[in-house]
Amino acid sequence: MQNTLVGLIVIACAVYAVWTLMPSALRRALAGRLQHGPWPQPLARALRRAAQRAPGCGCAAGCSAQAMPPSAPQPIRIHTRPKKG
């Protein structure tokens, strides 16, 4: 019983590691194929989300969602270190 449980944990960790390290295009294609299976609701939601194409800017909500108004230019200050005497 203990060996079976440890084996299941090792398999789950291996699947997680492969999924995480997989290239995003392959992960997206695999999630697109797997999302039509009879999965529990949380897993089906995660597969649907993984199958969608990510925005090009690297943020999940899209670049326009986090757009900040331009601020006034900040002056550059140079701080010199005191020389050791």
Steps between C-alpha positions, in 0.01 A plus 500: 500500500778741593694421181191566289444836667864601454484388136190715439670801659810451285289468183304815590824692559647376171187605308511843666869545418454396136196730463684796653819456297319426173514770230188715508393416143508128576326554835226703330447231233491222758258693721277561196478126439453408865235760585222299335540205736281418801703694759394642836395865478821659643723297266276571200518874577880486528526313168271754329714783632822327391360439150440871438770697327690724740535870422829600343609724783534221755234619743190287552244783487646665191708814473206739471360385835810619682567814298603784724473864407835654408657688786713810491870440430699442815835679540808282521699539820859388527619416849874482545659293769733678737861406443675315775758722649 
